[in-house]
CSV table of N, CA and C in Angstrom, one decimal:
chain,number,residue,atom,x,y,z
A,9,MET,N,-1.2,-10.2,-7.5
A,9,MET,CA,-1.0,-9.5,-8.5
A,9,MET,C,-0.4,-8.1,-8.2
A,10,PHE,N,0.6,-7.6,-8.7
A,10,PHE,CA,1.2,-6.3,-8.2
A,10,PHE,C,0.8,-5.2,-9.2
A,11,LEU,N,-0.3,-4.5,-9.0
A,11,LEU,CA,-0.6,-3.4,-9.9
A,11,LEU,C,-0.8,-3.8,-11.3
A,12,PHE,N,-1.2,-5.1,-11.5
A,12,PHE,CA,-1.5,-5.7,-12.9
A,12,PHE,C,-0.3,-5.7,-13.7
A,13,ILE,N,0.9,-5.8,-13.1
A,13,ILE,CA,2.0,-5.9,-13.8
A,13,ILE,C,2.5,-7.3,-13.8
A,14,SER,N,2.9,-8.0,-15.0
A,14,SER,CA,3.4,-9.3,-15.0
A,14,SER,C,5.0,-9.4,-14.7
A,15,GLY,N,5.4,-10.7,-14.5
A,15,GLY,CA,6.6,-10.8,-14.2
A,15,GLY,C,7.6,-10.2,-15.1
A,16,ALA,N,7.3,-10.6,-16.5
A,16,ALA,CA,8.2,-10.1,-17.6
A,16,ALA,C,8.2,-8.4,-17.8
A,17,GLU,N,7.1,-7.8,-17.5
A,17,GLU,CA,7.2,-6.5,-17.4
A,17,GLU,C,7.9,-5.9,-16.4
A,18,ILE,N,8.2,-6.4,-15.1
A,18,ILE,CA,8.7,-6.2,-14.0
A,18,ILE,C,10.3,-6.1,-14.3
A,19,VAL,N,10.7,-7.4,-15.1
A,19,VAL,CA,12.1,-7.7,-15.4
A,19,VAL,C,12.4,-6.5,-16.5
A,20,PHE,N,11.6,-6.1,-17.4
A,20,PHE,CA,11.9,-5.2,-18.2
A,20,PHE,C,12.1,-3.7,-17.8
A,21,ILE,N,11.1,-3.4,-16.7
A,21,ILE,CA,11.3,-2.2,-15.9
A,21,ILE,C,12.7,-2.1,-15.2
A,22,LEU,N,13.0,-3.4,-14.5
A,22,LEU,CA,14.4,-3.2,-13.9
A,22,LEU,C,15.6,-3.0,-14.9
A,23,PHE,N,15.6,-3.8,-15.9
A,23,PHE,CA,16.4,-3.7,-16.8
A,23,PHE,C,16.7,-2.2,-17.3
A,24,LEU,N,15.5,-1.5,-17.5
A,24,LEU,CA,15.6,-0.1,-18.0
A,24,LEU,C,16.3,0.7,-16.8
A,25,VAL,N,16.0,0.4,-15.6
A,25,VAL,CA,16.5,1.3,-14.3
A,25,VAL,C,17.9,1.0,-14.4
A,26,VAL,N,18.3,-0.3,-14.6
A,26,VAL,CA,19.7,-0.5,-14.5
A,26,VAL,C,20.5,0.1,-15.8
A,27,MET,N,19.8,0.2,-16.9
A,27,MET,CA,20.5,0.7,-18.0
A,27,MET,C,20.6,2.2,-17.9
A,28,ILE,N,19.8,3.0,-17.2
A,28,ILE,CA,19.6,4.3,-17.1
A,28,ILE,C,20.4,4.9,-15.9
A,29,PHE,N,20.2,4.2,-14.8
A,29,PHE,CA,21.1,4.7,-13.8
A,29,PHE,C,22.3,3.9,-13.3
A,30,GLY,N,22.5,2.7,-14.0
A,30,GLY,CA,23.7,2.0,-13.4
A,30,GLY,C,23.6,1.2,-12.2
A,31,ALA,N,24.2,-0.1,-12.2
A,31,ALA,CA,24.0,-0.9,-11.2
A,31,ALA,C,24.6,-0.3,-9.8
A,32,ASP,N,25.6,0.6,-10.0
A,32,ASP,CA,26.3,1.2,-8.7
A,32,ASP,C,25.4,2.1,-8.1
A,33,LYS,N,24.4,2.7,-8.6
A,33,LYS,CA,23.5,3.7,-8.2
A,33,LYS,C,22.2,3.0,-7.7
A,34,LEU,N,21.9,1.9,-7.9
A,34,LEU,CA,20.6,1.2,-7.5
A,34,LEU,C,20.5,1.1,-5.9
A,35,PRO,N,21.5,0.7,-5.2
A,35,PRO,CA,21.3,0.8,-3.8
A,35,PRO,C,20.9,2.1,-3.1
A,36,GLU,N,21.5,3.1,-3.7
A,36,GLU,CA,21.4,4.4,-3.3
A,36,GLU,C,20.0,4.9,-3.5
A,37,ILE,N,19.4,4.7,-4.7
A,37,ILE,CA,18.2,4.9,-5.2
A,37,ILE,C,17.1,4.3,-4.2
A,38,ALA,N,17.2,3.0,-4.1
A,38,ALA,CA,16.6,2.1,-3.3
A,38,ALA,C,16.3,2.6,-1.9
A,39,ARG,N,17.6,3.2,-1.3
A,39,ARG,CA,17.5,3.6,0.0
A,39,ARG,C,16.9,4.9,0.1
A,40,GLY,N,16.8,5.7,-1.0
A,40,GLY,CA,16.2,7.0,-1.0
A,40,GLY,C,14.6,6.8,-1.0
A,41,LEU,N,14.4,5.9,-1.9
A,41,LEU,CA,12.9,5.5,-2.0
A,41,LEU,C,12.3,4.9,-0.7
A,42,GLY,N,13.1,4.1,-0.2
A,42,GLY,CA,12.6,3.5,1.2
A,42,GLY,C,12.4,4.5,2.3
A,43,LYS,N,13.4,5.6,2.4
A,43,LYS,CA,13.4,6.5,3.2
A,43,LYS,C,12.2,7.4,3.0
A,44,GLY,N,12.0,7.7,1.8
A,44,GLY,CA,10.9,8.6,1.4
A,44,GLY,C,9.5,8.0,1.7
A,45,MET,N,9.4,6.7,1.4
A,45,MET,CA,8.0,5.8,1.7
A,45,MET,C,7.8,5.8,3.4
A,46,ARG,N,9.0,5.7,4.0
A,46,ARG,CA,8.9,5.7,5.6
A,46,ARG,C,8.4,6.9,6.0
A,47,GLN,N,8.9,8.2,5.5
A,47,GLN,CA,8.6,9.5,5.8
A,47,GLN,C,7.0,9.7,5.6
A,48,LEU,N,6.6,9.2,4.4
A,48,LEU,CA,5.3,9.4,4.0
A,48,LEU,C,4.4,8.7,5.0
A,49,LYS,N,4.6,7.4,5.3
A,49,LYS,CA,3.9,6.7,6.2
A,49,LYS,C,3.8,7.1,7.6
A,50,ASP,N,5.0,7.8,8.2
A,50,ASP,CA,5.1,8.3,9.5
A,50,ASP,C,4.1,9.5,9.4
A,51,ALA,N,4.1,10.3,8.3
A,51,ALA,CA,3.2,11.6,8.3
A,51,ALA,C,1.8,11.3,8.3
A,52,THR,N,1.6,10.3,7.4
A,52,THR,CA,0.1,9.8,7.4
A,52,THR,C,-0.4,9.3,8.7
A,53,ASN,N,0.4,8.6,9.4
A,53,ASN,CA,0.1,8.2,10.9
A,53,ASN,C,0.0,9.3,11.7
A,54,GLU,N,0.8,10.2,11.8
A,54,GLU,CA,0.8,11.4,12.5
A,54,GLU,C,-0.5,12.2,12.2
A,55,VAL,N,-0.9,12.3,10.9
A,55,VAL,CA,-2.1,13.0,10.6
A,55,VAL,C,-3.4,12.3,11.2
A,56,LYS,N,-3.3,10.8,11.1
A,56,LYS,CA,-4.5,10.1,11.7
A,56,LYS,C,-4.6,10.4,13.1
A,57,SER,N,-3.5,10.2,13.9
A,57,SER,CA,-3.7,10.5,15.2
A,57,SER,C,-4.0,11.8,15.7
A,58,GLU,N,-3.6,12.8,15.0
A,58,GLU,CA,-4.1,14.1,15.2
A,58,GLU,C,-5.5,14.3,15.1
A,59,ILE,N,-6.1,13.8,14.0
A,59,ILE,CA,-7.4,13.8,13.6
A,59,ILE,C,-8.3,12.9,14.8
A,60,GLN,N,-7.7,11.8,15.1
A,60,GLN,CA,-8.3,11.0,16.3
A,60,GLN,C,-8.4,11.6,17.5
A,61,LYS,N,-7.3,12.4,17.9
A,61,LYS,CA,-7.3,13.2,19.1
A,61,LYS,C,-8.1,14.3,19.1
A,62,SER,N,-8.3,15.1,18.0
A,62,SER,CA,-9.1,16.2,17.9
A,62,SER,C,-10.6,15.8,18.0
A,63,ALA,N,-10.9,14.6,17.4
A,63,ALA,CA,-12.3,14.1,17.4
A,63,ALA,C,-12.7,13.7,18.9
A,64,GLU,N,-11.8,13.2,19.6
A,64,GLU,CA,-12.0,12.5,20.9
A,64,GLU,C,-12.1,13.7,21.7
A,65,LYS,N,-11.3,14.8,21.5
A,65,LYS,CA,-11.3,16.0,22.4
A,65,LYS,C,-12.6,16.8,22.3
A,66,ASN,N,-13.2,16.8,21.1
A,66,ASN,CA,-14.5,17.3,20.8
A,66,ASN,C,-15.6,16.5,21.1
A,67,GLY,N,-15.6,15.4,21.6
A,67,GLY,CA,-16.5,14.4,22.0
A,67,GLY,C,-17.2,13.9,20.7
A,68,ILE,N,-16.5,13.7,19.7
A,68,ILE,CA,-17.1,12.9,18.5
A,68,ILE,C,-16.7,11.5,18.6
A,69,ASP,N,-17.9,10.8,18.4
A,69,ASP,CA,-17.8,9.4,18.4
A,69,ASP,C,-17.1,8.8,17.4
A,70,THR,N,-15.9,8.2,17.3
A,70,THR,CA,-15.4,7.6,16.3
A,70,THR,C,-15.2,6.0,16.2
A,71,SER,N,-16.0,5.4,17.2
A,71,SER,CA,-16.1,3.9,17.3
A,71,SER,C,-16.6,3.2,15.8
A,72,PHE,N,-17.3,4.1,15.1
A,72,PHE,CA,-18.0,3.5,14.0
A,72,PHE,C,-16.9,3.3,12.9
A,73,THR,N,-15.7,3.9,13.0
A,73,THR,CA,-14.6,3.6,12.0
A,73,THR,C,-14.0,2.2,12.2
A,74,ASN,N,-14.0,1.6,13.4
A,74,ASN,CA,-13.8,0.2,13.6
A,74,ASN,C,-14.7,-0.6,13.0
A,75,ASP,N,-16.0,-0.3,13.0
A,75,ASP,CA,-16.9,-1.3,12.3
A,75,ASP,C,-16.8,-1.1,10.7
A,76,ILE,N,-16.6,0.2,10.3
A,76,ILE,CA,-16.3,0.2,8.9
A,76,ILE,C,-15.1,-0.6,8.4
A,77,GLN,N,-14.0,-0.5,9.2
A,77,GLN,CA,-12.9,-1.2,8.9
A,77,GLN,C,-12.9,-2.7,8.9
A,78,LYS,N,-13.7,-3.2,9.8
A,78,LYS,CA,-14.2,-4.7,9.8
A,78,LYS,C,-14.9,-5.0,8.5
A,79,GLU,N,-15.8,-4.2,8.2
A,79,GLU,CA,-16.6,-4.6,6.9
A,79,GLU,C,-15.7,-4.6,5.8
A,80,ILE,N,-14.9,-3.3,5.6
A,80,ILE,CA,-14.0,-3.4,4.3
A,80,ILE,C,-13.1,-4.6,4.4
A,81,THR,N,-12.5,-5.0,5.6
A,81,THR,CA,-11.7,-6.1,5.4
A,81,THR,C,-12.4,-7.4,5.2
A,82,GLN,N,-13.7,-7.5,5.5
A,82,GLN,CA,-14.3,-8.7,5.1
A,82,GLN,C,-14.7,-8.7,3.8
A,83,VAL,N,-15.0,-7.6,3.1
A,83,VAL,CA,-15.3,-7.5,1.8
A,83,VAL,C,-14.0,-7.9,1.0
A,84,ARG,N,-13.0,-7.3,1.3
A,84,ARG,CA,-11.7,-7.5,0.6
A,84,ARG,C,-11.2,-8.9,0.7
A,85,ASP,N,-11.4,-9.6,1.8
A,85,ASP,CA,-11.2,-11.1,2.0
A,85,ASP,C,-12.1,-11.8,1.0
A,86,GLU,N,-13.4,-11.4,0.8
A,86,GLU,CA,-14.3,-12.2,0.1
A,86,GLU,C,-14.0,-12.2,-1.4
A,87,ILE,N,-13.7,-10.8,-1.9
A,87,ILE,CA,-13.3,-10.6,-3.1
A,87,ILE,C,-11.8,-11.2,-3.5
A,88,GLU,N,-10.8,-11.4,-2.6
A,88,GLU,CA,-9.7,-12.3,-2.8
A,88,GLU,C,-10.1,-13.7,-2.9
A,89,ASP,N,-10.9,-14.1,-2.2
A,89,ASP,CA,-11.3,-15.5,-2.1
A,89,ASP,C,-11.8,-15.9,-3.6
A,90,PHE,N,-12.9,-15.0,-4.0
A,90,PHE,CA,-13.5,-15.2,-5.4
A,90,PHE,C,-12.4,-15.0,-6.5
A,91,SER,N,-11.7,-14.0,-6.5
A,91,SER,CA,-10.8,-13.9,-7.5
A,91,SER,C,-9.6,-14.9,-7.5
A,92,GLY,N,-9.4,-15.4,-6.3
A,92,GLY,CA,-8.5,-16.5,-6.3
A,92,GLY,C,-9.0,-17.8,-7.1
A,93,SER,N,-10.1,-18.1,-7.0
A,93,SER,CA,-10.9,-19.2,-7.5
A,93,SER,C,-10.9,-19.0,-9.1
A,94,VAL,N,-11.1,-17.7,-9.5
A,94,VAL,CA,-11.2,-17.4,-10.8
A,94,VAL,C,-9.9,-17.5,-11.5
A,95,LYS,N,-8.7,-17.0,-10.7
A,95,LYS,CA,-7.4,-17.0,-11.3
A,95,LYS,C,-7.1,-18.5,-11.5
A,96,ARG,N,-7.5,-19.5,-10.5
A,96,ARG,CA,-7.1,-20.8,-10.7
A,96,ARG,C,-7.8,-21.6,-11.9
A,97,LYS,N,-8.9,-21.0,-12.1
A,97,LYS,CA,-9.5,-21.8,-13.2
A,97,LYS,C,-9.0,-21.2,-14.6
A,98,LEU,N,-8.4,-20.1,-14.7
A,98,LEU,CA,-7.8,-19.6,-16.0
A,98,LEU,C,-6.7,-20.2,-16.2
């Protein structure tokens, strides 16, 4: 489920976007959004690497972050497994 939006709501939003901006502007808008998202992701990764380098330079142990990430992934997978079975029952 994408942000708790149903298929009909997505179609309605796309219809509004086409009506407001026109079909000829959609590729330009999508390209701009994609470029912006890529820049945001790159900036986030750059900040993460700078923090990691700074922590290693100052002798701070960051190995616990891997353990935390593993736990988060495990909990997310368990929630998805549980919610998947609930969705199928409904």
